[in-house]
Structure formats: structure tokens, C-alpha cells
CSV table of N, CA and C in Angstrom, one decimal:
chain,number,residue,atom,x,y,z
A,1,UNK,N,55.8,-44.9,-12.6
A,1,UNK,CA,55.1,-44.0,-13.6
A,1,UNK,C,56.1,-43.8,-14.8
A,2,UNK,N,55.6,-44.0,-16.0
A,2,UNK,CA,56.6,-43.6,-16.7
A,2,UNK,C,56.5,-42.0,-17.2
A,3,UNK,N,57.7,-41.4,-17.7
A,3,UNK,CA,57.5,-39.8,-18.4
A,3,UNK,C,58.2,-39.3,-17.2
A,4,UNK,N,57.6,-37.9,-17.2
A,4,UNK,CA,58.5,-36.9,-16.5
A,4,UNK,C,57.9,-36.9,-15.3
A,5,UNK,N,58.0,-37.2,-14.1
A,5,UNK,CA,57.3,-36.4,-12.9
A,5,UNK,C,57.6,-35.9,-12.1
A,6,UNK,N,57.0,-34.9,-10.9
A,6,UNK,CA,57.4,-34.2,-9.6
A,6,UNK,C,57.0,-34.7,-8.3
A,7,UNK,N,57.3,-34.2,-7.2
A,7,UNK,CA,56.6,-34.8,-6.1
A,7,UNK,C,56.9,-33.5,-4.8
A,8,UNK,N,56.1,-33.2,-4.3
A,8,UNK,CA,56.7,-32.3,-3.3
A,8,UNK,C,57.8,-32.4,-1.8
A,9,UNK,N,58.1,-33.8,-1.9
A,9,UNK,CA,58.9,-34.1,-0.8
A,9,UNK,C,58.8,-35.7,-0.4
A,10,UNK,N,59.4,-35.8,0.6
A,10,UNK,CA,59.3,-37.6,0.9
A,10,UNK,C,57.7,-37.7,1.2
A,11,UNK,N,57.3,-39.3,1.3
A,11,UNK,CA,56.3,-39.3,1.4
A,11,UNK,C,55.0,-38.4,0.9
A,12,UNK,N,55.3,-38.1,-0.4
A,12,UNK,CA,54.0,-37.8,-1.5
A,12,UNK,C,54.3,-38.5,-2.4
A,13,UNK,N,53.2,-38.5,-2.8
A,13,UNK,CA,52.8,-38.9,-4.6
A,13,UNK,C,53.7,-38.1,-5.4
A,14,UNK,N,53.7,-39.1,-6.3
A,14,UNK,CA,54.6,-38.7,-7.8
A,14,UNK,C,53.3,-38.2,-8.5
A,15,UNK,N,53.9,-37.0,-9.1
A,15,UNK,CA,52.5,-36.3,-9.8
A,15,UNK,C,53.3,-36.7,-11.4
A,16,UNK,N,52.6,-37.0,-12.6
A,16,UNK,CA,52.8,-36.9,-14.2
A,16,UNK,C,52.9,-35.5,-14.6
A,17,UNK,N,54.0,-35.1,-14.8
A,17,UNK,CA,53.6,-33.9,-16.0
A,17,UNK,C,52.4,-33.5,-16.6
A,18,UNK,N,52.3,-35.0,-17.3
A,18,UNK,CA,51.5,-35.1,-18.1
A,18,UNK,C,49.4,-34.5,-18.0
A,19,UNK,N,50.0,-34.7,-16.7
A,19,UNK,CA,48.3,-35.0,-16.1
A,19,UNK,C,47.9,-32.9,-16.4
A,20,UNK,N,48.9,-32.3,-16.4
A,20,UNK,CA,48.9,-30.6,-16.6
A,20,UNK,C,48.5,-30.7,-18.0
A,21,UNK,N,48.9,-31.5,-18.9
A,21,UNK,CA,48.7,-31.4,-19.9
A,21,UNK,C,47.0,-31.4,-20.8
A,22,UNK,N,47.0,-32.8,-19.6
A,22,UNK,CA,45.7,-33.3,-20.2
A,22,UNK,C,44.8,-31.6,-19.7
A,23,UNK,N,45.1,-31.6,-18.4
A,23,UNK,CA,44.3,-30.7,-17.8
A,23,UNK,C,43.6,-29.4,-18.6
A,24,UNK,N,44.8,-28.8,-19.2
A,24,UNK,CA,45.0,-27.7,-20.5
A,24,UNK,C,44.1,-28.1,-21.5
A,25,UNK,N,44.2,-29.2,-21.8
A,25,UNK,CA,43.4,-30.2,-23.1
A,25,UNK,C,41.9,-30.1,-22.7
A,26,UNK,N,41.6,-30.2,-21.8
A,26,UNK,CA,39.9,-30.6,-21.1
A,26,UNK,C,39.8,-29.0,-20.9
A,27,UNK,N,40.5,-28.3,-21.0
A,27,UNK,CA,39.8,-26.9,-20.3
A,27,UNK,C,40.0,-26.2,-22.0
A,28,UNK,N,40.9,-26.5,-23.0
A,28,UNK,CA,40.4,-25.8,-24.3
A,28,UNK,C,39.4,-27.0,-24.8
A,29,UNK,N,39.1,-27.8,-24.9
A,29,UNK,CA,37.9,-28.2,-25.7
A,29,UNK,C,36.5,-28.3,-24.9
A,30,UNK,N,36.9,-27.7,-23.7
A,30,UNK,CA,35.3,-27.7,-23.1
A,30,UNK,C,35.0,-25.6,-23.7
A,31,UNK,N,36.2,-25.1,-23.7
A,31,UNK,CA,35.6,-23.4,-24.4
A,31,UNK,C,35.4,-24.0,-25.6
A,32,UNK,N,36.2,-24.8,-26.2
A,32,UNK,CA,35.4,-25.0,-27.7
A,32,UNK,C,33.9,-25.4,-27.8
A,33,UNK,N,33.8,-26.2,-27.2
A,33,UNK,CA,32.3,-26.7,-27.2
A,33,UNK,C,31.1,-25.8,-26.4
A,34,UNK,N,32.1,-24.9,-25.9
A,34,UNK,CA,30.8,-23.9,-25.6
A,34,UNK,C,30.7,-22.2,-26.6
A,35,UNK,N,31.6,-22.5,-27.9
A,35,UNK,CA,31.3,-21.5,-28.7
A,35,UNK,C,32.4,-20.1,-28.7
A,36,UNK,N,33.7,-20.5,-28.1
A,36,UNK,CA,34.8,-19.4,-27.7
A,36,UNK,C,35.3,-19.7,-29.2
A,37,UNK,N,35.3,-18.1,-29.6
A,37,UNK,CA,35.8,-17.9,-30.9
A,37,UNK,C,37.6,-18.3,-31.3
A,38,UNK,N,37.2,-18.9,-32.4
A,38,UNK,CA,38.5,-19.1,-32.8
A,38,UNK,C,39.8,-18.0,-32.8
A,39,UNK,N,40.6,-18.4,-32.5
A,39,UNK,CA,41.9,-17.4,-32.5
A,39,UNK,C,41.9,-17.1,-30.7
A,40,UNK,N,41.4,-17.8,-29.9
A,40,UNK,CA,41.1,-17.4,-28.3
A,40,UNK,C,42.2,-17.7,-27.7
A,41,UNK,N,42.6,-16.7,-26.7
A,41,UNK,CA,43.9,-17.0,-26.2
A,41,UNK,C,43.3,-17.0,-24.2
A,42,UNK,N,43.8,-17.9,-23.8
A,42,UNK,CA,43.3,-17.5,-22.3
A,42,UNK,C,44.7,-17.3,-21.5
A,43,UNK,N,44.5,-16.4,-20.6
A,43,UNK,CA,45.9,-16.1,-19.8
A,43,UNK,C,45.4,-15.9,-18.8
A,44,UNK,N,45.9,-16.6,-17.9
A,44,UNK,CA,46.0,-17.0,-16.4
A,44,UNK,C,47.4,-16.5,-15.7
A,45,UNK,N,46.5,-15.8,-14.3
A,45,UNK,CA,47.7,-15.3,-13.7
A,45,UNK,C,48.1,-16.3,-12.2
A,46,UNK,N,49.3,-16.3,-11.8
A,46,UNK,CA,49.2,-17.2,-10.8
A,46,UNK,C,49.6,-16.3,-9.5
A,47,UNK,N,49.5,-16.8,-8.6
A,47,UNK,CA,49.6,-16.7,-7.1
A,47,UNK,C,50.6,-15.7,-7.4
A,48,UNK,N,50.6,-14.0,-6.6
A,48,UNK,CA,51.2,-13.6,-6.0
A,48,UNK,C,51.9,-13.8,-4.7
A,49,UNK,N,53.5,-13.2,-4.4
A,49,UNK,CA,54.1,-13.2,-3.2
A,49,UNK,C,53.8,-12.0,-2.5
A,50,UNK,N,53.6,-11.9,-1.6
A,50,UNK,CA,53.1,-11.0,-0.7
A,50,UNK,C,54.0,-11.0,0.8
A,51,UNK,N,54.2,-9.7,1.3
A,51,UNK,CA,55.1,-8.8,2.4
A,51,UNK,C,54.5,-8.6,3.2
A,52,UNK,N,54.8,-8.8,4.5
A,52,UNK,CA,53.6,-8.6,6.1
A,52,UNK,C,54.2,-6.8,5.7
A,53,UNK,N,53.2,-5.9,5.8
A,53,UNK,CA,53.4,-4.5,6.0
A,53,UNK,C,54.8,-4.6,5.3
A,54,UNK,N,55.9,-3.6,6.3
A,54,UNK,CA,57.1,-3.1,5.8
A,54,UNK,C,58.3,-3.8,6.0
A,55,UNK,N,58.2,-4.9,6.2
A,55,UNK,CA,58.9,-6.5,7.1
A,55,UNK,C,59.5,-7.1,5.8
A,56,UNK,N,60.3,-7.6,6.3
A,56,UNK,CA,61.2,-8.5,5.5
A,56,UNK,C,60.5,-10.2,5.5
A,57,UNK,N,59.2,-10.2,6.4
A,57,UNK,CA,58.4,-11.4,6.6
A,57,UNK,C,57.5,-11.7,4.9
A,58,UNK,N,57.8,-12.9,4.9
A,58,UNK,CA,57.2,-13.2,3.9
A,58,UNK,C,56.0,-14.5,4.2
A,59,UNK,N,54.9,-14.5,4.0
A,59,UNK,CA,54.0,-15.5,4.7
A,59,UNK,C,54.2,-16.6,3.7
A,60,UNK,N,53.7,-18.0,4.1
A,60,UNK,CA,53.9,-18.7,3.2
A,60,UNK,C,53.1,-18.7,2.1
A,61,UNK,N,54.0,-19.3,0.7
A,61,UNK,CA,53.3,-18.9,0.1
A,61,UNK,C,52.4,-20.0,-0.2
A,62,UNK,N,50.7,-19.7,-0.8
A,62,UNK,CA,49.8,-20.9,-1.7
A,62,UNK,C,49.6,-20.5,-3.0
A,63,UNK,N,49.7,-21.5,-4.2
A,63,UNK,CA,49.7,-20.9,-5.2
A,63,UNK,C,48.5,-21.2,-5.9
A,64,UNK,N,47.9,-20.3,-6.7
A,64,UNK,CA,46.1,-20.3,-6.7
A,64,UNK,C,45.5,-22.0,-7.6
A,65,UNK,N,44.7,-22.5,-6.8
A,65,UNK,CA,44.8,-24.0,-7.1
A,65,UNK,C,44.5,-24.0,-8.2
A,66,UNK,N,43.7,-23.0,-9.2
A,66,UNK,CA,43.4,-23.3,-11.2
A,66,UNK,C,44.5,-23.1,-11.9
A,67,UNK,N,45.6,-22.2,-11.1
A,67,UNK,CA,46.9,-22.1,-11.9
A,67,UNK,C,48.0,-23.3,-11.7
A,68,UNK,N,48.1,-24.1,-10.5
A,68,UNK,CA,48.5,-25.4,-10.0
A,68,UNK,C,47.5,-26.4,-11.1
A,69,UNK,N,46.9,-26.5,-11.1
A,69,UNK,CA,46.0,-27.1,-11.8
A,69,UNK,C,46.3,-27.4,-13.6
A,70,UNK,N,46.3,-26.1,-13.9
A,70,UNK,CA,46.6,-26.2,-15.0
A,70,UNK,C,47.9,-26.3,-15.6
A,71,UNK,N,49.2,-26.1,-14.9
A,71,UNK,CA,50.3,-25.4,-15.3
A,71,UNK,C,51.2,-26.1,-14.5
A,72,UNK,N,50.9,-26.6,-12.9
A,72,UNK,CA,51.8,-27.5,-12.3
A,72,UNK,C,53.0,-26.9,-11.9
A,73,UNK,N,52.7,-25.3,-11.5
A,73,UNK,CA,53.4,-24.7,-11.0
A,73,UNK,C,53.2,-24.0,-9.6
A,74,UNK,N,54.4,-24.0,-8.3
A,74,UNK,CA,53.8,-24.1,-7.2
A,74,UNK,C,55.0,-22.9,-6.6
A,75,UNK,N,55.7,-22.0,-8.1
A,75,UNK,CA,56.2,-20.9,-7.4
A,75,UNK,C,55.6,-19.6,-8.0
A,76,UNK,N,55.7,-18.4,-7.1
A,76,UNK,CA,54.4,-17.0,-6.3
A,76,UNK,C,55.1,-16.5,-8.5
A,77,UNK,N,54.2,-15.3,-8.8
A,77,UNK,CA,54.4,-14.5,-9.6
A,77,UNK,C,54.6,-14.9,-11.2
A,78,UNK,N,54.3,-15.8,-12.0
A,78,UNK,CA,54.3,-16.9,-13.1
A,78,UNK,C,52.9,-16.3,-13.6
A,79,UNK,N,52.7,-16.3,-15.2
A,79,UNK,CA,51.3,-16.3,-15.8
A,79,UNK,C,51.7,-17.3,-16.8
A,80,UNK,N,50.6,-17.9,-17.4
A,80,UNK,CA,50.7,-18.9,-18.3
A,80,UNK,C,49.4,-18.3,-19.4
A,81,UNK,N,49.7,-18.6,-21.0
A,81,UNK,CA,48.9,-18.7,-22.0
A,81,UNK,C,48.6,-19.2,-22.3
A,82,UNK,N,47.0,-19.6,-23.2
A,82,UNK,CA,47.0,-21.6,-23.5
A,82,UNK,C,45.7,-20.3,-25.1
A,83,UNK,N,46.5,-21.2,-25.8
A,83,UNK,CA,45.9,-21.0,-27.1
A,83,UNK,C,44.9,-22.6,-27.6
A,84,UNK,N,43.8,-21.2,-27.8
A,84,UNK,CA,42.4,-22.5,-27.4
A,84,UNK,C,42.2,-23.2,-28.9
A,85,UNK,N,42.7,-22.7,-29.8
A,85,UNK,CA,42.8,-24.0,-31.0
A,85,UNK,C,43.5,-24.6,-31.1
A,86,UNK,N,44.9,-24.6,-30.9
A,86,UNK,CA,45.6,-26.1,-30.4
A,86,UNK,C,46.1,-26.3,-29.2
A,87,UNK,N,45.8,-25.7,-28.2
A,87,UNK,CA,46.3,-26.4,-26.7
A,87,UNK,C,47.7,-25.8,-26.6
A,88,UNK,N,47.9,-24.9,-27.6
A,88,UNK,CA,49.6,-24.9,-26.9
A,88,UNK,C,49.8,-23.8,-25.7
A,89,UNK,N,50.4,-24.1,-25.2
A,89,UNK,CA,50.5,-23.3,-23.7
A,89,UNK,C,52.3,-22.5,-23.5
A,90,UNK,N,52.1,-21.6,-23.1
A,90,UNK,CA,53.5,-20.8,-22.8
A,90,UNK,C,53.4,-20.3,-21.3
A,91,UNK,N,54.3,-20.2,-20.7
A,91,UNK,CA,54.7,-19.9,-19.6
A,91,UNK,C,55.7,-18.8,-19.0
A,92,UNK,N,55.2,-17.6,-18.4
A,92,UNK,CA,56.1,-16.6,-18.7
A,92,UNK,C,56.7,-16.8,-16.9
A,93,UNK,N,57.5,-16.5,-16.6
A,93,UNK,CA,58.4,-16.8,-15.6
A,93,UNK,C,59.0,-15.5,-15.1
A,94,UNK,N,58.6,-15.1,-13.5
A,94,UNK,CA,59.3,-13.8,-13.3
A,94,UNK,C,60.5,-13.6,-13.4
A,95,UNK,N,61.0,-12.2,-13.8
A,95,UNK,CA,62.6,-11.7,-13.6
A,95,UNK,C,62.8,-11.2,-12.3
A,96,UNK,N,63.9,-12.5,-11.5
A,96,UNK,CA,64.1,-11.9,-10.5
A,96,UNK,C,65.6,-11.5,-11.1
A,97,UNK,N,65.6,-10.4,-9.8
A,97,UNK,CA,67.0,-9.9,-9.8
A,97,UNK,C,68.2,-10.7,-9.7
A,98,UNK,N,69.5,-9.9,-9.5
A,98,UNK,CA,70.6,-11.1,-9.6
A,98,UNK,C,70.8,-11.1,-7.7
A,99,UNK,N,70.4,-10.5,-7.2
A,99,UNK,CA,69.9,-10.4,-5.6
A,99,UNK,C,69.3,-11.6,-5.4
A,100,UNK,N,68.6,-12.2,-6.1
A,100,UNK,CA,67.5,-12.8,-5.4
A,100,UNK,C,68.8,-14.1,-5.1
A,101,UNK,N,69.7,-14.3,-6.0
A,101,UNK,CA,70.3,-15.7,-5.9
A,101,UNK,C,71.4,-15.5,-4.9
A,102,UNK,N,71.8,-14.3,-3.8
A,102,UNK,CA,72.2,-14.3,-3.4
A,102,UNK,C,71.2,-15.0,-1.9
A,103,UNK,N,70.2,-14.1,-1.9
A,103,UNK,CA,69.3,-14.1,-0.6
A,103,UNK,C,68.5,-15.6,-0.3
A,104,UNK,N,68.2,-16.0,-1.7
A,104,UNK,CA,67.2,-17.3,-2.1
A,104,UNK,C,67.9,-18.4,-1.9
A,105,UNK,N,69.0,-18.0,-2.8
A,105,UNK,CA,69.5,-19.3,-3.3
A,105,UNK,C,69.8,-19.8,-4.8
């Protein structure tokens, strides 16, 4: 493949960047052609992380398949904005603490 790609581990497919891109592209020109007013901004929230009760258990996480879909992102707490007259898209990224890099990684 040429360009940038991901893959989730041995034995998967190599996914395109790109293919998030187009994705974004097909989902502003299908609101354009159904009449979404110029200046439209869509924001998409993605998959929360979620705590069993009062536990330090964390279930695993899934991340909501239209926000995978569009954005190609497969970590919990992320929103993304896609400006529907030219396709540009931003991606806001949670603030974890300086804890988390101790605990996480």
C-alpha cells in the first residue's frame, strides 16, 4: 500500500489513512446534497472509558464504529469536527494526567 497506514496487530490488514479521509469526504457531500446549511459544522463524540462500579476494573474498551469509521481512531474519550464545506476535520484528544504515564504507560 502506498501512504500512511495502521494495522492492529500481526495478522491483520493494513488499513490506509487515507480510506478515513475519503470516509469524511462521502459523509460531507452526502449532507451537502441533502440541503445542510452552509457554515455546518458536525462533531462527533467517540467511545467512552468506563469503570466496573468502584473497581480499578476497566472493561475492555470498543470504540463507537461511526467514530472508527470516520476518524480511524480506536482510543476511549476523543471527539472529532468535520467542517461540511470543505471536509476539514480536527481532532480533539483527551488530557490525561501526568499519572496516566506512569500507570499506562
Amino acid at each position: 500500500m502506498v501512504g500512511s497506514t495502521y494495522c492492529m496487530g500481526q495478522r491483520t490488514a493494513a488499513v490506509a489513512r487515507s480510506l478515513h479521509a475519503l470516509n469524511r469526504r462521502k459523509l460531507t457531500d452526502k449532507l451537502k446534497n441533502t440541503g445542510v446549511k452552509a457554515g455546518s459544522m458536525v462533531l462527533l463524540q467517540g467511545g467512552r472509558s468506563i469503570m466496573r462500579y468502584n473497581t480499578d476494573h476497566e472493561p475492555l474498551f470498543r470504540q463507537e464504529s461511526y467514530f472508527h469509521w470516520t476518524f480511524g481512531v480506536c482510543e476511549p474519550e476523543y471527539y472529532g469536527a468535520i467542517d461540511v464545506d470543505n471536509c476539514k476535520s480536527i481532532l480533539f484528544c483527551p488530557k490525561l494526567p501526568i499519572e496516566y504515564a506512569v500507570w499506562m504507560g
